[in-house]
CSV table of C-alpha atoms in Angstrom, one decimal:
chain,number,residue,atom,x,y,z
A,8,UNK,CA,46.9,223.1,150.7
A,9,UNK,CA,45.5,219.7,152.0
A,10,UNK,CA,42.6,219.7,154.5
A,11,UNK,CA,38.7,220.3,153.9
A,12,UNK,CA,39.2,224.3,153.4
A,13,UNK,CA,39.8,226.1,149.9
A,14,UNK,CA,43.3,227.2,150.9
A,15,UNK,CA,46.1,229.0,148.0
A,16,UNK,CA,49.5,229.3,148.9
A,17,UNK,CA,52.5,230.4,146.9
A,18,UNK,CA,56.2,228.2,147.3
A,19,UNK,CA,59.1,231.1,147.1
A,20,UNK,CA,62.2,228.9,146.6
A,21,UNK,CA,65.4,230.0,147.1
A,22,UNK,CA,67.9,228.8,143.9
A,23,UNK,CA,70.0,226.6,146.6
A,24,UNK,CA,68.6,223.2,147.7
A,25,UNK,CA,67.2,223.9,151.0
A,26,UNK,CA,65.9,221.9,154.0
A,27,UNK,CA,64.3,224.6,155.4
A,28,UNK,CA,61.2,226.6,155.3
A,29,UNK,CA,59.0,229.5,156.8
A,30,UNK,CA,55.4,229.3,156.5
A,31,UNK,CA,53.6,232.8,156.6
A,32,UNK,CA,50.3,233.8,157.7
A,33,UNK,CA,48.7,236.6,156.2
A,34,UNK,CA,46.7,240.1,157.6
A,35,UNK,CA,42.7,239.6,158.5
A,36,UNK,CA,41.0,238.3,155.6
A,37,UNK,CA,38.2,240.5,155.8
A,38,UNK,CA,40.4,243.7,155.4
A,39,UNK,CA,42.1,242.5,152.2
A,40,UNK,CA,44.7,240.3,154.3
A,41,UNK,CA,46.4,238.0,151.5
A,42,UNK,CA,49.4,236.2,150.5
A,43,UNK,CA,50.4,239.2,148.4
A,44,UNK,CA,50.4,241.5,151.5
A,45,UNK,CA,53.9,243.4,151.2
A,46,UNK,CA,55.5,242.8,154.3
A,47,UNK,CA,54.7,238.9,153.6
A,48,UNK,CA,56.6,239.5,150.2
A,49,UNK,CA,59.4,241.1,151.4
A,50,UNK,CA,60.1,238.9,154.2
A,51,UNK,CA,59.8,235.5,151.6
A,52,UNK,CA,61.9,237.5,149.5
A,53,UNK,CA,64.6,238.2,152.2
A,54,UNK,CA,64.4,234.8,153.4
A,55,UNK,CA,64.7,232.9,149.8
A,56,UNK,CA,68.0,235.6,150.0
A,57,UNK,CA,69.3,233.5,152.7
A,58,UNK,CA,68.6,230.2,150.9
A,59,UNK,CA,65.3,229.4,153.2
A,60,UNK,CA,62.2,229.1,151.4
A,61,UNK,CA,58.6,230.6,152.0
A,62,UNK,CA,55.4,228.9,151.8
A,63,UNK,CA,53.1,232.0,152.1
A,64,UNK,CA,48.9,230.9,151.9
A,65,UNK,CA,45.3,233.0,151.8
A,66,UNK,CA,43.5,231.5,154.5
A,67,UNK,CA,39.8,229.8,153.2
A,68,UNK,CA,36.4,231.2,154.0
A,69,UNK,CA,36.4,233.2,156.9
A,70,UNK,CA,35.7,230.8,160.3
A,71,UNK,CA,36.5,233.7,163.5
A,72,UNK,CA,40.0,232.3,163.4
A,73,UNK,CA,38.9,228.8,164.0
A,74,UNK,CA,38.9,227.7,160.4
A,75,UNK,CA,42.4,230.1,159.9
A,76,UNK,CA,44.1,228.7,162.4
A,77,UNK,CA,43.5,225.3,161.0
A,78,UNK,CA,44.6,226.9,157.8
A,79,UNK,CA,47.9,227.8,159.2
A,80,UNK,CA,48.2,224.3,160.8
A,81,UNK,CA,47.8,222.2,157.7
A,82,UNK,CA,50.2,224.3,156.0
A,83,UNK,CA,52.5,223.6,158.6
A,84,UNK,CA,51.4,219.4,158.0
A,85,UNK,CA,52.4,220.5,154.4
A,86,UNK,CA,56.1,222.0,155.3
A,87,UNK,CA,56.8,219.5,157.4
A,88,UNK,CA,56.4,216.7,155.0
A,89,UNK,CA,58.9,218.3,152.8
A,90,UNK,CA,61.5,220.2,154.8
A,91,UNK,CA,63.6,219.0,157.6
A,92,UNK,CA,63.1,222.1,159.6
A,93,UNK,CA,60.1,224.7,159.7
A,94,UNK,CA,59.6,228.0,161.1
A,95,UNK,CA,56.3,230.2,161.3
A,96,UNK,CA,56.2,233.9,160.3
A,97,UNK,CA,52.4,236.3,160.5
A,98,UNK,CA,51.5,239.7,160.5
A,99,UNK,CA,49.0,241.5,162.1
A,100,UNK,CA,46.1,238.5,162.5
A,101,UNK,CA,48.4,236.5,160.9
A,102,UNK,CA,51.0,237.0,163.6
A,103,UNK,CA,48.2,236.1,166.4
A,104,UNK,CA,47.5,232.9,163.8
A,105,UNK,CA,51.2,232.0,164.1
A,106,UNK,CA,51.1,232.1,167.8
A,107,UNK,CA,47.9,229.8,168.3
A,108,UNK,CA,49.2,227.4,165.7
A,109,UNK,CA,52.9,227.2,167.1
A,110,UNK,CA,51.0,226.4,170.6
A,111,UNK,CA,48.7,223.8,169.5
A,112,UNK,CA,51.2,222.1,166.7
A,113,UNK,CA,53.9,221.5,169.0
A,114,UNK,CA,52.4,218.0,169.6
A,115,UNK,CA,53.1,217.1,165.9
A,116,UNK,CA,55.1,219.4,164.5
A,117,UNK,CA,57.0,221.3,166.4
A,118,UNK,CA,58.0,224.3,164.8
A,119,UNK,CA,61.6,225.6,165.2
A,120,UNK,CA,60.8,229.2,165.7
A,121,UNK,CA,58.2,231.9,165.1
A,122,UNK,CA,58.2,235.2,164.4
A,123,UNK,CA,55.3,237.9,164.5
A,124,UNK,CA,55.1,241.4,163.3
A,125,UNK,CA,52.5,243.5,165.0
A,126,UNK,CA,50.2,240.4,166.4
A,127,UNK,CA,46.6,240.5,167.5
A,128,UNK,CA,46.3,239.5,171.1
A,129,UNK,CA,42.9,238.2,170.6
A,130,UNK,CA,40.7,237.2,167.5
A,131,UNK,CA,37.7,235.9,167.3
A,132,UNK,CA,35.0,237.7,168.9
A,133,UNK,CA,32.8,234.9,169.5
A,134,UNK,CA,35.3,232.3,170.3
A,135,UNK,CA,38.2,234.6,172.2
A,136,UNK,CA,41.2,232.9,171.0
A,137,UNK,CA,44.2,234.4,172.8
A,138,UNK,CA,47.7,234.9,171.2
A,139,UNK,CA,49.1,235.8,174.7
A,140,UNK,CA,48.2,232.6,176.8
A,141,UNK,CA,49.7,231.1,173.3
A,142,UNK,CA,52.7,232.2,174.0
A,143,UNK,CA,52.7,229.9,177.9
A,144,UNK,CA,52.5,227.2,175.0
A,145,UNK,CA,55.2,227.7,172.1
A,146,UNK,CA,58.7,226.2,173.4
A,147,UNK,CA,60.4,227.2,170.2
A,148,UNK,CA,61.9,230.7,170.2
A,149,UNK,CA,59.7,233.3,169.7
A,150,UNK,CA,60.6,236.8,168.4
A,151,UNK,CA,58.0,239.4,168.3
A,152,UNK,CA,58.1,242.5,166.5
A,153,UNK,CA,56.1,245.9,167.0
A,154,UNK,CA,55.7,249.7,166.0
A,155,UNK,CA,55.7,252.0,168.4
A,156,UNK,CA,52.8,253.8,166.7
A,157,UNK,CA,50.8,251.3,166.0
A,158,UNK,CA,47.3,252.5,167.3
A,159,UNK,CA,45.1,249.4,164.8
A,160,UNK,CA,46.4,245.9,166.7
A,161,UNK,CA,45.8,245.4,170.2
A,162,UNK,CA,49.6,244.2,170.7
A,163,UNK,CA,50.8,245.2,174.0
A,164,UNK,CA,49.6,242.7,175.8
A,165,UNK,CA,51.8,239.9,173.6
A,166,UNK,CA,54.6,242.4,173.8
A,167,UNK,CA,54.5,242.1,177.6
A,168,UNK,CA,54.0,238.8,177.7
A,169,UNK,CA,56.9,238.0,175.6
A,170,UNK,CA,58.9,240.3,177.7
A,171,UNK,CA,58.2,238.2,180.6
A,172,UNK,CA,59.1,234.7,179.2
A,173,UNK,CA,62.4,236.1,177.5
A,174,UNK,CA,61.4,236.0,173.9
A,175,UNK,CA,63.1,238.0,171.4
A,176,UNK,CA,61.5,242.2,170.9
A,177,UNK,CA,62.4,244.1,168.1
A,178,UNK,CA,60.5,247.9,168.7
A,179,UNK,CA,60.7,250.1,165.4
A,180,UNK,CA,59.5,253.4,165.3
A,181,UNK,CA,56.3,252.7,162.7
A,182,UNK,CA,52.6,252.3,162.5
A,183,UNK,CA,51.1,249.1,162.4
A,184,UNK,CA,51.6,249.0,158.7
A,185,UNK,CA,55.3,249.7,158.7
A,186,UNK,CA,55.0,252.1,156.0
A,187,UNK,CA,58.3,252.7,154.5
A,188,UNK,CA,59.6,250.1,156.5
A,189,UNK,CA,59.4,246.5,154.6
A,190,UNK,CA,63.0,245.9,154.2
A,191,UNK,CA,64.1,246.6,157.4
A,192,UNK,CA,61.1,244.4,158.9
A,193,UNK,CA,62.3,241.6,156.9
A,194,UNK,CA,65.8,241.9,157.9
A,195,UNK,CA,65.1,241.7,161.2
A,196,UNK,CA,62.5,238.4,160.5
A,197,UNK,CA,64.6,237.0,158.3
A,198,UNK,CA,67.9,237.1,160.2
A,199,UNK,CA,66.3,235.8,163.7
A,200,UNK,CA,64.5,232.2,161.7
A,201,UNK,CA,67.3,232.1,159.4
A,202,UNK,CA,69.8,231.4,162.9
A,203,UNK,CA,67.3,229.6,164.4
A,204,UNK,CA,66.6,227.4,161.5
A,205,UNK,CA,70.7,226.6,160.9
């Protein structure tokens, strides 16, 4: 990816010529968050299904969210000078990623919709970057998905808040991990930016 950061990423392309494309943000870094993360795989996987690609990237030295969310912003700079139409995608801290970089990108690239699985309300210990005012922010259509028994993420808080502005909720029965649970996570991912991309 371009920018001043060491950032990989991984183009899933769907066999049709497609206009469209989801960019997803991986798990915290420092607990073995990467591109490969299953939930990331299967949702680029149900998505290239659907003839929408999936640019999926490991974030660059860790920066407290700062440097990650820049991360997730020039892969967004990167989608958008290729694809007609972009949407955002993140799990866990990559799900509070999506939200701050849906909220500040807006001004340039505006993506069509966002979706995050389990999200962090906060990251960032020392600079306090909050997913939930985010979400005051993002005017494309936001879906956010959660477990029920998810005890790790500090996710209420951007559950409510979504609740409030209307936003799309999807509660499963699961951890925060979704064990067992991929495939139907990305069928309810993939279907919601699939009809928002179209």
């Amino acid at each position: 990816m371009p920018g001043g950061r060491d950032v990989r990423a991984t183009l899933d392309a769907s066999d049709a010529s497609t206009e469209n494309v989801v960019v997803a943000c991986p798990p915290h870094p420092q607990h073995r968050g990467h591109r490969g993360d299953e939930r990331l795989v299967a949702v680029a996987d149900a998505l290239t299904e659907r003839e929408v690609d999936c640019l999926r990237f490991d974030y660059g030295d860790w920066d407290e969210g700062r440097g990650e969310r820049t991360d997730a912003l020039n892969a967004l700079d990167w989608a958008a000078e290729r694809y007609d139409s972009v949407a955002l995608f993140g799990f866990s801290f990559g799900g509070a990623i999506a939200l701050l970089a849906a909220a500040e990108a807006r001004d340039t690239v505006d993506p069509a919709a966002l979706s995050a699985l389990a999200p962090a309300a906060q990251i960032g210990e020392k600079h306090g970057l909050d997913a939930v005012g985010a979400l005051y922010e993002i005017r494309a259509p936001v879906q956010v998905v959660y477990g029920t028994r998810d005890t790790t993420a500090d996710w209420e808080p951007v559950v409510d808040r979504a609740r409030e502005l209307g936003c799309e909720l999807v509660e499963m029965e699961a951890d925060h991990f979704f064990v067992g649970q991929s495939a139907k996570v990305a069928e309810a991912v993939s279907e919601f930016l699939v009809s928002k991309l179209r």
